[in-house]
Short mmCIF file of C-alpha atoms and ligand atoms in Angstrom, two decimals:
data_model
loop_
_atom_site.label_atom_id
_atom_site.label_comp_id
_atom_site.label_asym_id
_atom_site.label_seq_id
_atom_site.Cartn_x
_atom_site.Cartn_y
_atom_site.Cartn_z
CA UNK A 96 66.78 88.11 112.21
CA UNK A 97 65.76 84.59 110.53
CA UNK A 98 65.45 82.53 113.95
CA UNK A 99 65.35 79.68 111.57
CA UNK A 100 68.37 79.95 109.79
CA UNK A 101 70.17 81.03 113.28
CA UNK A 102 69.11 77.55 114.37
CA UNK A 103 70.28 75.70 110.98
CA UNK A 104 73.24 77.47 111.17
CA UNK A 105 73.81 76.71 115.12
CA UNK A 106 73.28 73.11 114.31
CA UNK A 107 76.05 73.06 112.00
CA UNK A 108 78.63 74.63 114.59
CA UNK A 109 77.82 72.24 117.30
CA UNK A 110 78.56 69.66 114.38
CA UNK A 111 81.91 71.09 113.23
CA UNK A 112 82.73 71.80 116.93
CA UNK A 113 82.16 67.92 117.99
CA UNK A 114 84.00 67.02 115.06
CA UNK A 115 86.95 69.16 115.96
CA UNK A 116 86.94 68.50 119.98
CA UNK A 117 86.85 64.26 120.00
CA UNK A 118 88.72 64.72 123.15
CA UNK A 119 87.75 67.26 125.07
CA UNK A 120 84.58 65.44 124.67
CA UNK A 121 86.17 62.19 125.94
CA UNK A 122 87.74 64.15 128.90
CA UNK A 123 84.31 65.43 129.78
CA UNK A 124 82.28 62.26 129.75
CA UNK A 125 85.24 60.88 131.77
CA UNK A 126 84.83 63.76 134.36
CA UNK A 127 82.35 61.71 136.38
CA UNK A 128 83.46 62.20 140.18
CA UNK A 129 83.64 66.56 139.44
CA UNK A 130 79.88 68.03 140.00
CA UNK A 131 78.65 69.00 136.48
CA UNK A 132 81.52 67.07 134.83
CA UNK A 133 83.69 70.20 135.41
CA UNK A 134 86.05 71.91 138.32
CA UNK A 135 83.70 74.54 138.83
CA UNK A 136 80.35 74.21 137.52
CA UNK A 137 80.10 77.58 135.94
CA UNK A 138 82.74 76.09 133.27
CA UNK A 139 79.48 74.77 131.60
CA UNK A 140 78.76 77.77 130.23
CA UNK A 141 79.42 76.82 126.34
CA UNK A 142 77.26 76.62 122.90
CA UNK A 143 78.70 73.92 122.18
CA UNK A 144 77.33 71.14 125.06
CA UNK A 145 80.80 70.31 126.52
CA UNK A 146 83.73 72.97 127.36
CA UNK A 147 87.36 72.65 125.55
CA UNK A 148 89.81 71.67 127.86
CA UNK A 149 92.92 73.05 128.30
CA UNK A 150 96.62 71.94 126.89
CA UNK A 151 98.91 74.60 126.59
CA UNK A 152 98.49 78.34 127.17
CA UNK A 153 100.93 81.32 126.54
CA UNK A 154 100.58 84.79 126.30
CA UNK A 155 97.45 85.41 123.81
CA UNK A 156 97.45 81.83 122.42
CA UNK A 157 95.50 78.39 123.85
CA UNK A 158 96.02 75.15 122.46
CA UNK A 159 93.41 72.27 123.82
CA UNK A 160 93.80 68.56 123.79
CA UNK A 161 92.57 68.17 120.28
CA UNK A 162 95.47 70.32 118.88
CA UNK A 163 93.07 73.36 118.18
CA UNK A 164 95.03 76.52 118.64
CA UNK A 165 93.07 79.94 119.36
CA UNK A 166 93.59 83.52 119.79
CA UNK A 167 92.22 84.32 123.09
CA UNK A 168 90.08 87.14 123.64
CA UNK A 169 88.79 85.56 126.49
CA UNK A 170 91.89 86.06 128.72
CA UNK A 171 90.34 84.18 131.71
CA UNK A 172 87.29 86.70 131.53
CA UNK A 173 90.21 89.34 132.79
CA UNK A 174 92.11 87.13 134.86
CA UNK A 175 94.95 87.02 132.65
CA UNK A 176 94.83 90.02 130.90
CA UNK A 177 98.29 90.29 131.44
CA UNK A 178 98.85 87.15 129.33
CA UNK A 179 99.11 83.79 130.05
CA UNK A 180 101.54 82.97 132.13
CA UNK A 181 104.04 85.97 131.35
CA UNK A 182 108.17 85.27 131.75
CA UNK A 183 108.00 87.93 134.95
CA UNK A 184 105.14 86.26 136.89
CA UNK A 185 106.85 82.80 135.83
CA UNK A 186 110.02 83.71 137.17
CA UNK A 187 108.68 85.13 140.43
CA UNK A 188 106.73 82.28 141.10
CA UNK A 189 109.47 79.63 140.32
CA UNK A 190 111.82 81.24 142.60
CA UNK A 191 109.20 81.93 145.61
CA UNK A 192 107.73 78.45 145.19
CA UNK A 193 111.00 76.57 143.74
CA UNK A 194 113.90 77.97 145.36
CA UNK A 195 113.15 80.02 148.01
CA UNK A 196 110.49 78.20 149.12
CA UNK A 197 107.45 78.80 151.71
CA UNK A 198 103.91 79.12 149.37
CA UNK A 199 101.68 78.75 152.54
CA UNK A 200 103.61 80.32 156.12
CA UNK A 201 101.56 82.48 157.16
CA UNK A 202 103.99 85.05 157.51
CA UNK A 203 104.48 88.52 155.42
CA UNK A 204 107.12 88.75 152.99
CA UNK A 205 108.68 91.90 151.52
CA UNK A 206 107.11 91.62 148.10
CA UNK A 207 103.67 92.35 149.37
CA UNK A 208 104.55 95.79 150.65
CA UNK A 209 106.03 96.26 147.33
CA UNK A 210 102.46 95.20 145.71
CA UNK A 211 101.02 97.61 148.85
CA UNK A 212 102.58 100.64 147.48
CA UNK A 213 102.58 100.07 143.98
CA UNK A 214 98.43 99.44 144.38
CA UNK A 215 98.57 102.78 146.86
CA UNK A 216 100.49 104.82 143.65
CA UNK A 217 98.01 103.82 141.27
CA UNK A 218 94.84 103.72 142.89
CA UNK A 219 95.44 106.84 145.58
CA UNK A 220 94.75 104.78 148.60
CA UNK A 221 97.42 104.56 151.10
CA UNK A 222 96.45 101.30 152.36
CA UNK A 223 95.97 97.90 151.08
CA UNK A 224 95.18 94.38 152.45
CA UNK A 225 95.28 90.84 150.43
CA UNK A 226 92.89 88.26 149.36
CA UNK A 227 92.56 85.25 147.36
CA UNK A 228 89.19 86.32 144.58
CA UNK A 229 87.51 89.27 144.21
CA UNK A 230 84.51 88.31 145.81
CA UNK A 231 86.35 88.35 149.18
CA UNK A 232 88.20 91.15 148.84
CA UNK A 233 84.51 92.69 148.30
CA UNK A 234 82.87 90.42 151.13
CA UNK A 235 85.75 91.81 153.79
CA UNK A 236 85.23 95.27 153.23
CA UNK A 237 81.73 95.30 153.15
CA UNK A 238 82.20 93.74 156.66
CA UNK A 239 84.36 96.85 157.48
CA UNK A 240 81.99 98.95 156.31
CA UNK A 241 79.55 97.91 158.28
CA UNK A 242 81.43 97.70 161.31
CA UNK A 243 82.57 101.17 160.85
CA UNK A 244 79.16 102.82 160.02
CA UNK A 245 76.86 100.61 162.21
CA UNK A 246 74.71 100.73 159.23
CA UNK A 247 73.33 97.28 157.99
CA UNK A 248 72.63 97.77 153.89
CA UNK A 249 75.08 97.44 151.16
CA UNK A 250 73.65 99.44 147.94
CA UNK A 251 74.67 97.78 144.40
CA UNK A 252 73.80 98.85 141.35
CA UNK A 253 71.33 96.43 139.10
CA UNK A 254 72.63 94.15 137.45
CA UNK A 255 76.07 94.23 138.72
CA UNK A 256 78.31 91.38 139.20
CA UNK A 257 80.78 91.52 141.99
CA UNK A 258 81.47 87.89 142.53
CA UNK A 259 79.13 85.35 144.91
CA UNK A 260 78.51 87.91 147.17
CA UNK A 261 75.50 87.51 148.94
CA UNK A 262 74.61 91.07 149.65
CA UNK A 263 74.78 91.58 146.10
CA UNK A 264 72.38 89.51 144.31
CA UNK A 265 69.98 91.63 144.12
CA UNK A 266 68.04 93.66 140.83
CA UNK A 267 65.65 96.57 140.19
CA UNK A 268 61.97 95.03 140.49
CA UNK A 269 59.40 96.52 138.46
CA UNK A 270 58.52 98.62 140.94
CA UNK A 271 61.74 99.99 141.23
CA UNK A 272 61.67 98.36 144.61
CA UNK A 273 64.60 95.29 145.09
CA UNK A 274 64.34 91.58 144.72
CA UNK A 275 66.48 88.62 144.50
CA UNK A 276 68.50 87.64 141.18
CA UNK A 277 66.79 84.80 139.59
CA UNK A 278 68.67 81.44 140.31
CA UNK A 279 70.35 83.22 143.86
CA UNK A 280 71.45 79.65 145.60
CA UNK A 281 71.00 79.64 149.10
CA UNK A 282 70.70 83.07 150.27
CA UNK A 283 71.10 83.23 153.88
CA UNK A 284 68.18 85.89 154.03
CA UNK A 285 65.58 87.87 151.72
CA UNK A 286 68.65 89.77 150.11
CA UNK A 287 65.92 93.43 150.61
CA UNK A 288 66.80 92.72 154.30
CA UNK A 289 70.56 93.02 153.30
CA UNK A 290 70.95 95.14 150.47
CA UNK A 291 69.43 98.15 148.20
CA UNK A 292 69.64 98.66 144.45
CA UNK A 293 69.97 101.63 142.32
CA UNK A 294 70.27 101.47 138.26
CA UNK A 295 73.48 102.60 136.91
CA UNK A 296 73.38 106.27 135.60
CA UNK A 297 70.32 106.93 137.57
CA UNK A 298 71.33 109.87 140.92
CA UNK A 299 67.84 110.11 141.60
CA UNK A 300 67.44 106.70 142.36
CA UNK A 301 70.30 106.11 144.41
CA UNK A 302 69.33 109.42 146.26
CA UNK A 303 65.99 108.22 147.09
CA UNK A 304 67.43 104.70 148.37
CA UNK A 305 70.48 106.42 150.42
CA UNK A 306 67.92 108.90 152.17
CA UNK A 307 67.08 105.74 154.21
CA UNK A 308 70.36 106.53 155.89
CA UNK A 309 70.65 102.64 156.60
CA UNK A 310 73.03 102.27 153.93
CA UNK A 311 76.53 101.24 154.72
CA UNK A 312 78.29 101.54 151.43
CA UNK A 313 77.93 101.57 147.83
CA UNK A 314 79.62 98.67 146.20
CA UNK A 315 79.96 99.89 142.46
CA UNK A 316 81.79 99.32 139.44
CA UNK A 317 82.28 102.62 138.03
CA UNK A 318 81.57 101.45 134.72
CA UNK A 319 79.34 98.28 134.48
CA UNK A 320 81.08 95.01 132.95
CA UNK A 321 79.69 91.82 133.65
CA UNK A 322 75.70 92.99 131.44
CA UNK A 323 78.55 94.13 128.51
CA UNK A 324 80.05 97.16 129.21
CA UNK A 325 77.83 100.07 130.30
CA UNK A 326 79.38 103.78 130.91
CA UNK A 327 78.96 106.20 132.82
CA UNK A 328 77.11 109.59 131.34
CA UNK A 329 78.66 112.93 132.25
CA UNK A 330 79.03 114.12 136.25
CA UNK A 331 77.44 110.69 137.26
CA UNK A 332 80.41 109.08 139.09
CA UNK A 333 81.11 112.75 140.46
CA UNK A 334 77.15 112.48 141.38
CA UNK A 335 77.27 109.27 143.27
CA UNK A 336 80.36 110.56 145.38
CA UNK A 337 78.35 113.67 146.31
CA UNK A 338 75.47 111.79 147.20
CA UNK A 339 77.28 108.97 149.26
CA UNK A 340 79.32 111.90 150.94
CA UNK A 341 76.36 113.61 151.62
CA UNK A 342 74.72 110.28 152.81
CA UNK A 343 77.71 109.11 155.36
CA UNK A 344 77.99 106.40 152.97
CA UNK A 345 81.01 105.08 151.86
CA UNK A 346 81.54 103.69 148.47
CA UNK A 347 83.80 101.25 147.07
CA UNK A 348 84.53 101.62 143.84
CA UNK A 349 85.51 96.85 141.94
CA UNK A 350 88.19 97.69 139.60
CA UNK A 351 88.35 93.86 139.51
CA UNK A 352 87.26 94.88 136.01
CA UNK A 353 87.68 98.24 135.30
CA UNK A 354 91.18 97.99 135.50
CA UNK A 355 91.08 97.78 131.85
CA UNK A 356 90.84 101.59 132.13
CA UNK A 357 94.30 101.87 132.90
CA UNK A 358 97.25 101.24 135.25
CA UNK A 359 95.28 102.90 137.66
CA UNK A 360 91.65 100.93 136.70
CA UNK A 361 88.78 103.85 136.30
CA UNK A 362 89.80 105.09 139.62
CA UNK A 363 93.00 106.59 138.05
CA UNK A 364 91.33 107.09 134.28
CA UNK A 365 88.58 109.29 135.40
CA UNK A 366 90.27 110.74 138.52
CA UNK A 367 87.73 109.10 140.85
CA UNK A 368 88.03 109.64 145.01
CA UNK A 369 86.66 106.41 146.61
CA UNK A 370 87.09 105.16 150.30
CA UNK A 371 87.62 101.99 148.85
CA UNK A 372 88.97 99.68 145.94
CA UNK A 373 88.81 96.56 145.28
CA UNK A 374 90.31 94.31 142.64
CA UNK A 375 91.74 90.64 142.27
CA UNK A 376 92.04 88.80 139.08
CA UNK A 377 94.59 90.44 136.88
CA UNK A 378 96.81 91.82 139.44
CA UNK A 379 98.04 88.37 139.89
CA UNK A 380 99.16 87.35 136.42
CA UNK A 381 96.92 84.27 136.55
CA UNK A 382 97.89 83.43 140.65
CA UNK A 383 94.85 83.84 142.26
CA UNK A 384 94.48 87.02 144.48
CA UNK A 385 92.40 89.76 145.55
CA UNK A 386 93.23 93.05 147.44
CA UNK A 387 91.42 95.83 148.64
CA UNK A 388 92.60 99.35 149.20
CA UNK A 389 91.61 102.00 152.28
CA UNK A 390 91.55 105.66 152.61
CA UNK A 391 93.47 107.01 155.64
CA UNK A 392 90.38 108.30 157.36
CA UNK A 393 88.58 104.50 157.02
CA UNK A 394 91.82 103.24 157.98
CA UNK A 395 91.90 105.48 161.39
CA UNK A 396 88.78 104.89 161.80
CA UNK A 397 89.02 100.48 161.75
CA UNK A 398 92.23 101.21 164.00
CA UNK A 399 90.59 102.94 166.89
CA UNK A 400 87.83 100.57 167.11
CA UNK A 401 89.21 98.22 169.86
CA UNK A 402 85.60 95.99 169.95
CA UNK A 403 86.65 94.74 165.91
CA UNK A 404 88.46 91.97 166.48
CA UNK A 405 90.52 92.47 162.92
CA UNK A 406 93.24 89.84 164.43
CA UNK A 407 91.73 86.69 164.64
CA UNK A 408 88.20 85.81 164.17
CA UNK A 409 86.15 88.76 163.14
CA UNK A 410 85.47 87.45 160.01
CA UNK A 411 87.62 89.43 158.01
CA UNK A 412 90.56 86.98 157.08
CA UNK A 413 91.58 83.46 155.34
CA UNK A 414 95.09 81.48 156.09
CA UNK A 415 96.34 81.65 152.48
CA UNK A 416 95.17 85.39 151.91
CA UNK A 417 98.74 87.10 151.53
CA UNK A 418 100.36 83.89 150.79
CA UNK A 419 103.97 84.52 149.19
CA UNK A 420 103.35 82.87 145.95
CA UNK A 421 100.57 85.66 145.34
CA UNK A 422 102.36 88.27 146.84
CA UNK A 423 105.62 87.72 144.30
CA UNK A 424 103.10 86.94 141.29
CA UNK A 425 101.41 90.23 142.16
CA UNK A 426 104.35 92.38 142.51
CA UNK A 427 106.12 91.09 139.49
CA UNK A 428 102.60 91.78 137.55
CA UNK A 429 102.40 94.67 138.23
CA UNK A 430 106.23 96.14 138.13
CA UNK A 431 106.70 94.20 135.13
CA UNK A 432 103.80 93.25 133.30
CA UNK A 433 100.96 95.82 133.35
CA UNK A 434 102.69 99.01 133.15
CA UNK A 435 101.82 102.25 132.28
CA UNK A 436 103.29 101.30 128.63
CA UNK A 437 101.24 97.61 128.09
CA UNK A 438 98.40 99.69 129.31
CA UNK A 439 98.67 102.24 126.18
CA UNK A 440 99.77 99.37 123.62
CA UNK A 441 96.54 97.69 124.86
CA UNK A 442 94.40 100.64 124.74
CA UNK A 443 95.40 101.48 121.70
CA UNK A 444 94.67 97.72 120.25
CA UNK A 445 91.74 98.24 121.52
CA UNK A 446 90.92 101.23 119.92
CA UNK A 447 91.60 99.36 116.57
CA UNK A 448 89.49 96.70 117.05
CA UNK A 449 86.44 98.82 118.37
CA UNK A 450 86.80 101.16 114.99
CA UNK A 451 86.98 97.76 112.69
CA UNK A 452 84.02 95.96 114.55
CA UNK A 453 81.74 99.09 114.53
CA UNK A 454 82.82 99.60 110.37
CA UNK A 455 81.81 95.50 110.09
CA UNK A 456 78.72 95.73 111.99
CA UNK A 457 77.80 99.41 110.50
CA UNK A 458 77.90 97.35 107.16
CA UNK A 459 75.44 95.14 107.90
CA UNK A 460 73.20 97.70 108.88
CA UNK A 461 72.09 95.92 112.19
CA UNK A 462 71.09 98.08 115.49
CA UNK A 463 74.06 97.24 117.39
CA UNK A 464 76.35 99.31 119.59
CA UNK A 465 80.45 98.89 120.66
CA UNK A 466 81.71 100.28 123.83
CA UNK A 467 85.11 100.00 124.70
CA UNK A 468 86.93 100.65 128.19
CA UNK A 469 90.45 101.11 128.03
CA UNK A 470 91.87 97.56 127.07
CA UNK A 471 88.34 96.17 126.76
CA UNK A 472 85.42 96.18 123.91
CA UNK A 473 82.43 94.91 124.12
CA UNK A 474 79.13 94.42 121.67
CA UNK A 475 75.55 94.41 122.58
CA UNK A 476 72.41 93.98 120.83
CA UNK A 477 71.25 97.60 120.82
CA UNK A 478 71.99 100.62 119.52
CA UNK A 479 72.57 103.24 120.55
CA UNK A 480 74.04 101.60 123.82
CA UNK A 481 72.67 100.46 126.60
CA UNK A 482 72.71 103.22 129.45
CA UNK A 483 71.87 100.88 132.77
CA UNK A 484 71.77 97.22 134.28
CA UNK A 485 67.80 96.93 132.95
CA UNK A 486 68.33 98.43 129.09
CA UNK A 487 71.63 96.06 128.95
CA UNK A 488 69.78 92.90 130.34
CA UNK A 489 67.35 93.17 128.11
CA UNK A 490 69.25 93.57 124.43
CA UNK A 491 71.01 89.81 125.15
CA UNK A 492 70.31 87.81 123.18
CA UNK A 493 71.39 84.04 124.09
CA UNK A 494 70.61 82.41 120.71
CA UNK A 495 72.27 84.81 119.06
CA UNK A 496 75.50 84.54 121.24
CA UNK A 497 75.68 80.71 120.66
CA UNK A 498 75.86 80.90 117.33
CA UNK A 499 78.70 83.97 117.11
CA UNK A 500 80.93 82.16 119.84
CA UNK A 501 80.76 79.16 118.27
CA UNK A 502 81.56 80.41 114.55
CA UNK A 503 84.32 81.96 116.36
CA UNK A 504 85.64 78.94 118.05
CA UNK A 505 85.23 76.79 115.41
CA UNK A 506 87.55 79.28 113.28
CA UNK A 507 90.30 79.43 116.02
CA UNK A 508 88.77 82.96 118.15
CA UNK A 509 87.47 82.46 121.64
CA UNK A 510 85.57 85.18 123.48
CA UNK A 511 84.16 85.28 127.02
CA UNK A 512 81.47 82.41 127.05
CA UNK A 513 78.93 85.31 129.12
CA UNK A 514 78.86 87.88 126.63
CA UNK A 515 80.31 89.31 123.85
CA UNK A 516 83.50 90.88 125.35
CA UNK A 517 87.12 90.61 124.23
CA UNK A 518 90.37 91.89 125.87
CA UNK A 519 93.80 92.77 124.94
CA UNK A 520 96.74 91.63 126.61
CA UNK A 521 99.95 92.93 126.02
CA UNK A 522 100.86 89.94 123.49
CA UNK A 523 97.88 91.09 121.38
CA UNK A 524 98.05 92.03 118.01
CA UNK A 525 97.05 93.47 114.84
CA UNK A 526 96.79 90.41 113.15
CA UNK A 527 94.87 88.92 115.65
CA UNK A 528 92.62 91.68 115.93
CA UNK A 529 92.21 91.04 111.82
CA UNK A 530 91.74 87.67 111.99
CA UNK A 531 88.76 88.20 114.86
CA UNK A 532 86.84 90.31 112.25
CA UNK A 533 87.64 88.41 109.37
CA UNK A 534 85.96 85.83 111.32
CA UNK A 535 82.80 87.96 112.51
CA UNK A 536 82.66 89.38 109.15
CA UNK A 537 81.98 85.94 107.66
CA UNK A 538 79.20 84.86 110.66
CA UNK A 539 77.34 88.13 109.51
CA UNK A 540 77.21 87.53 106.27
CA UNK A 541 76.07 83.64 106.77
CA UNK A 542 73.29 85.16 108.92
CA UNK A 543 72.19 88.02 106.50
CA UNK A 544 72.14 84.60 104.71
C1 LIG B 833 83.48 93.33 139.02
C2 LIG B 833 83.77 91.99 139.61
N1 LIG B 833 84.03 91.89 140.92
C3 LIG B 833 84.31 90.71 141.50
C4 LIG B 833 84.33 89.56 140.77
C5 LIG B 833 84.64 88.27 141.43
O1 LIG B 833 85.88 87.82 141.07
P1 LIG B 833 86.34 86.35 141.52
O2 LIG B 833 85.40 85.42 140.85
O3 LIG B 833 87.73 86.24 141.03
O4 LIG B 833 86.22 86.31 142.99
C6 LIG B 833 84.07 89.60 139.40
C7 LIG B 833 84.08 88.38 138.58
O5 LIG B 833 83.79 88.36 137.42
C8 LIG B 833 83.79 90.85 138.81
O6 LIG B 833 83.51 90.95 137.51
#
């Protein structure tokens, strides 16, 4: 690659992107009193120096302040991969929070057990409590976990993402030993004291680290997402279940993700048997929530322990966890939204755009690899594809990002600002999936100059 003429050409897309955005740029310089000029300071992840900010958004489409209309791939990096804000969720939230009444009441209403047992159905565990992100439904039942086992450690895979959970910042060191992600704010301990680490794909690894028998659960995606998408080889998911089994360890298996897989995430696509899921994001049609699922035995097993205070403050809770605004958004997501049909239509969308971007990139010769997972496709910068956290780490390529997300936002396509993943939603389609590679197709060709 001409770093050179990636940098020329980067140049010109900040350009062309200032020149389009005149008030998103405004709106960020006015942003004083917010940390980082933004809500949340990860929201300064962009090429282009300041974020877009938000108009209008509808099913696959976003419109900023400037006028600028995209086709969004992004989906809320799978927080509204059902769409934004689709005429179901809309209509359940507007009568919970508009008519009915009672967002924040701390008391159960009937839609959750409806979200309960449609979770239990598709991810085969009987029993299912609510949270507001991800990262907590991850952070309460590694609590559980270790309540239940008396065993300290949490094992992750490296380079894992499973939101700002402290137990699992943690990568492969070169010695194969842990250490702490680079960056890690304020980690309450050395996260070794906390936590062990296994690549993905690798048994013997994880086997060596669970023979410590200190090792609470396993806290895996069964695909990896967050490095690009990384897959698992043959009999290695039915591997790690014979090795946690054999271990006393129990695993929980983020769909928070991998629910691209299907209705029933990876759990249900690949038939998988875990003690625990967890998932937020999507399930709530762009209301934030997060839920995770229990096996009868661990469920038996929490009950009978009269010393875990799971009532009031044993650190497993949060007053608007359950709330009846997520609760109808949820069950009117799922019911209504992502069924078993949007899941093939999306899958199969998918499917097309994997086959056109590997034909594009195959054309310009460059060692590059798609994977796709269910609903979800991503690129990296290796071929043939990365097969763990380390190999995917290493084939990003930041420069190289900049200038492709940029091109593509400066031609109406947005992608996730962390890597190069995009994601159908039921509103996506084929046109949109020709006007992405239209789009790539042209930022190839400027680069093979
Ligand atoms: C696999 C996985 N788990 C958990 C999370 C955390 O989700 P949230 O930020 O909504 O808490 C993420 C976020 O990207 C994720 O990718």
């Amino acid at each position: 690659m001409d770093r050179s003429l990636l940098h020329r050409l980067t140049d010109r897309e900040r350009v062309t992107f200032a020149d389009r955005h005149p008030r998103s740029a405004a709106a960020y310089r006015k942003a004083g009193h917010l940390f980082g000029r933004v809500p949340m300071t990860w929201m300064n992840k962009t090429a282009a120096g300041f974020p877009i900010h938000l108009a209008t958004a509808r099913g696959n489409r976003i419109t900023d302040v400037d006028g600028n209309t995209f086709v969004d791939f992004c989906l809320g990096d799978t927080a509204a991969m059902a769409g934004h804000s689709p005429a179901p969720v809309v209509a359940a939230v507007t009568r919970r929070l508009g008519v009915l009444g009672g967002a924040s009441t701390m008391l159960p209403t009937e839609d959750a057990a409806a979200a309960g047992a449609e979770l239990a159905r598709r991810f085969g565990l009987p029993y299912w409590s609510f949270a507001l992100t991800a990262t907590d439904a991850n952070r309460w039942a590694i609590r559980l976990l270790r309540a239940v086992t008396g065993r300290p450690k949490i094992l992750v895979n490296s380079w894992c993402y499973h939101g700002s959970v402290d137990e699992s910042l943690i990568v492969s060191g070169p010695d194969g030993g842990g250490r702490s992600r680079d960056g890690n704010v304020g980690a309450p301990v050395d996260v070794t004291v906390t936590s062990r680490v296994a690549e993905f794909n690798d048994l013997a690894g994880l086997e060596r680290e669970l023979a410590h028998g200190d090792v609470a659960a396993v806290l895996m995606e069964p695909a990896l997402t967050n490095i690009g998408i990384v897959l698992p080889e043959d009999g290695y998911l039915a591997g790690v279940r014979d090795l946690t089994r054999r271990h006393g360890t129990y695993l929980i298996n983020d769909e928070t993700h991998t629910f691209s897989a299907g209705p029933g995430g990876a759990t249900g696509f690949w038939h998988l048997d875990p003690d625990v899921v967890t998932i937020g994001k999507a399930i709530g049609g762009g209301i934030p929530v997060g839920a995770y699922g229990l096996s009868a035995k661990l469920a038996d097993a929490l009950g009978g322990r009269a010393d875990l205070d799971l009532i009031d403050m044993g650190g497993v809770g949060g007053t608007l966890a359950g709330n009846p605004v997520s609760m109808a958004a949820t069950r009117a997501t799922l019911e209504e939204v992502l069924t078993d049909d949007a899941f093939a239509a999306m899958t199969a969308r998918a499917s097309t755009f994997a086959a056109g971007l590997s034909t594009i990139i195959a054309g310009y010769a460059l060692p590059w690899s798609v994977s796709r997972l269910g609903a979800r496709v991503e690129y990296r910068f290796a071929d043939p594809a990365p097969r763990d956290g380390a190999q995917a780490a290493r084939s990003a390529d930041a420069e190289l990002e900049d200038f492709l997300h940029l091109y593509l936002a400066n031609r109406g396509v947005l992608l996730t600002p962390f890597h190069n993943m995009v994601l159908m939603c039921p509103e996506t389609s084929e046109r949109d999936v020709d006007r992405h590679h239209e789009v790539f197709h042209a930022a190839l060709g400027e680069l093979a100059g």
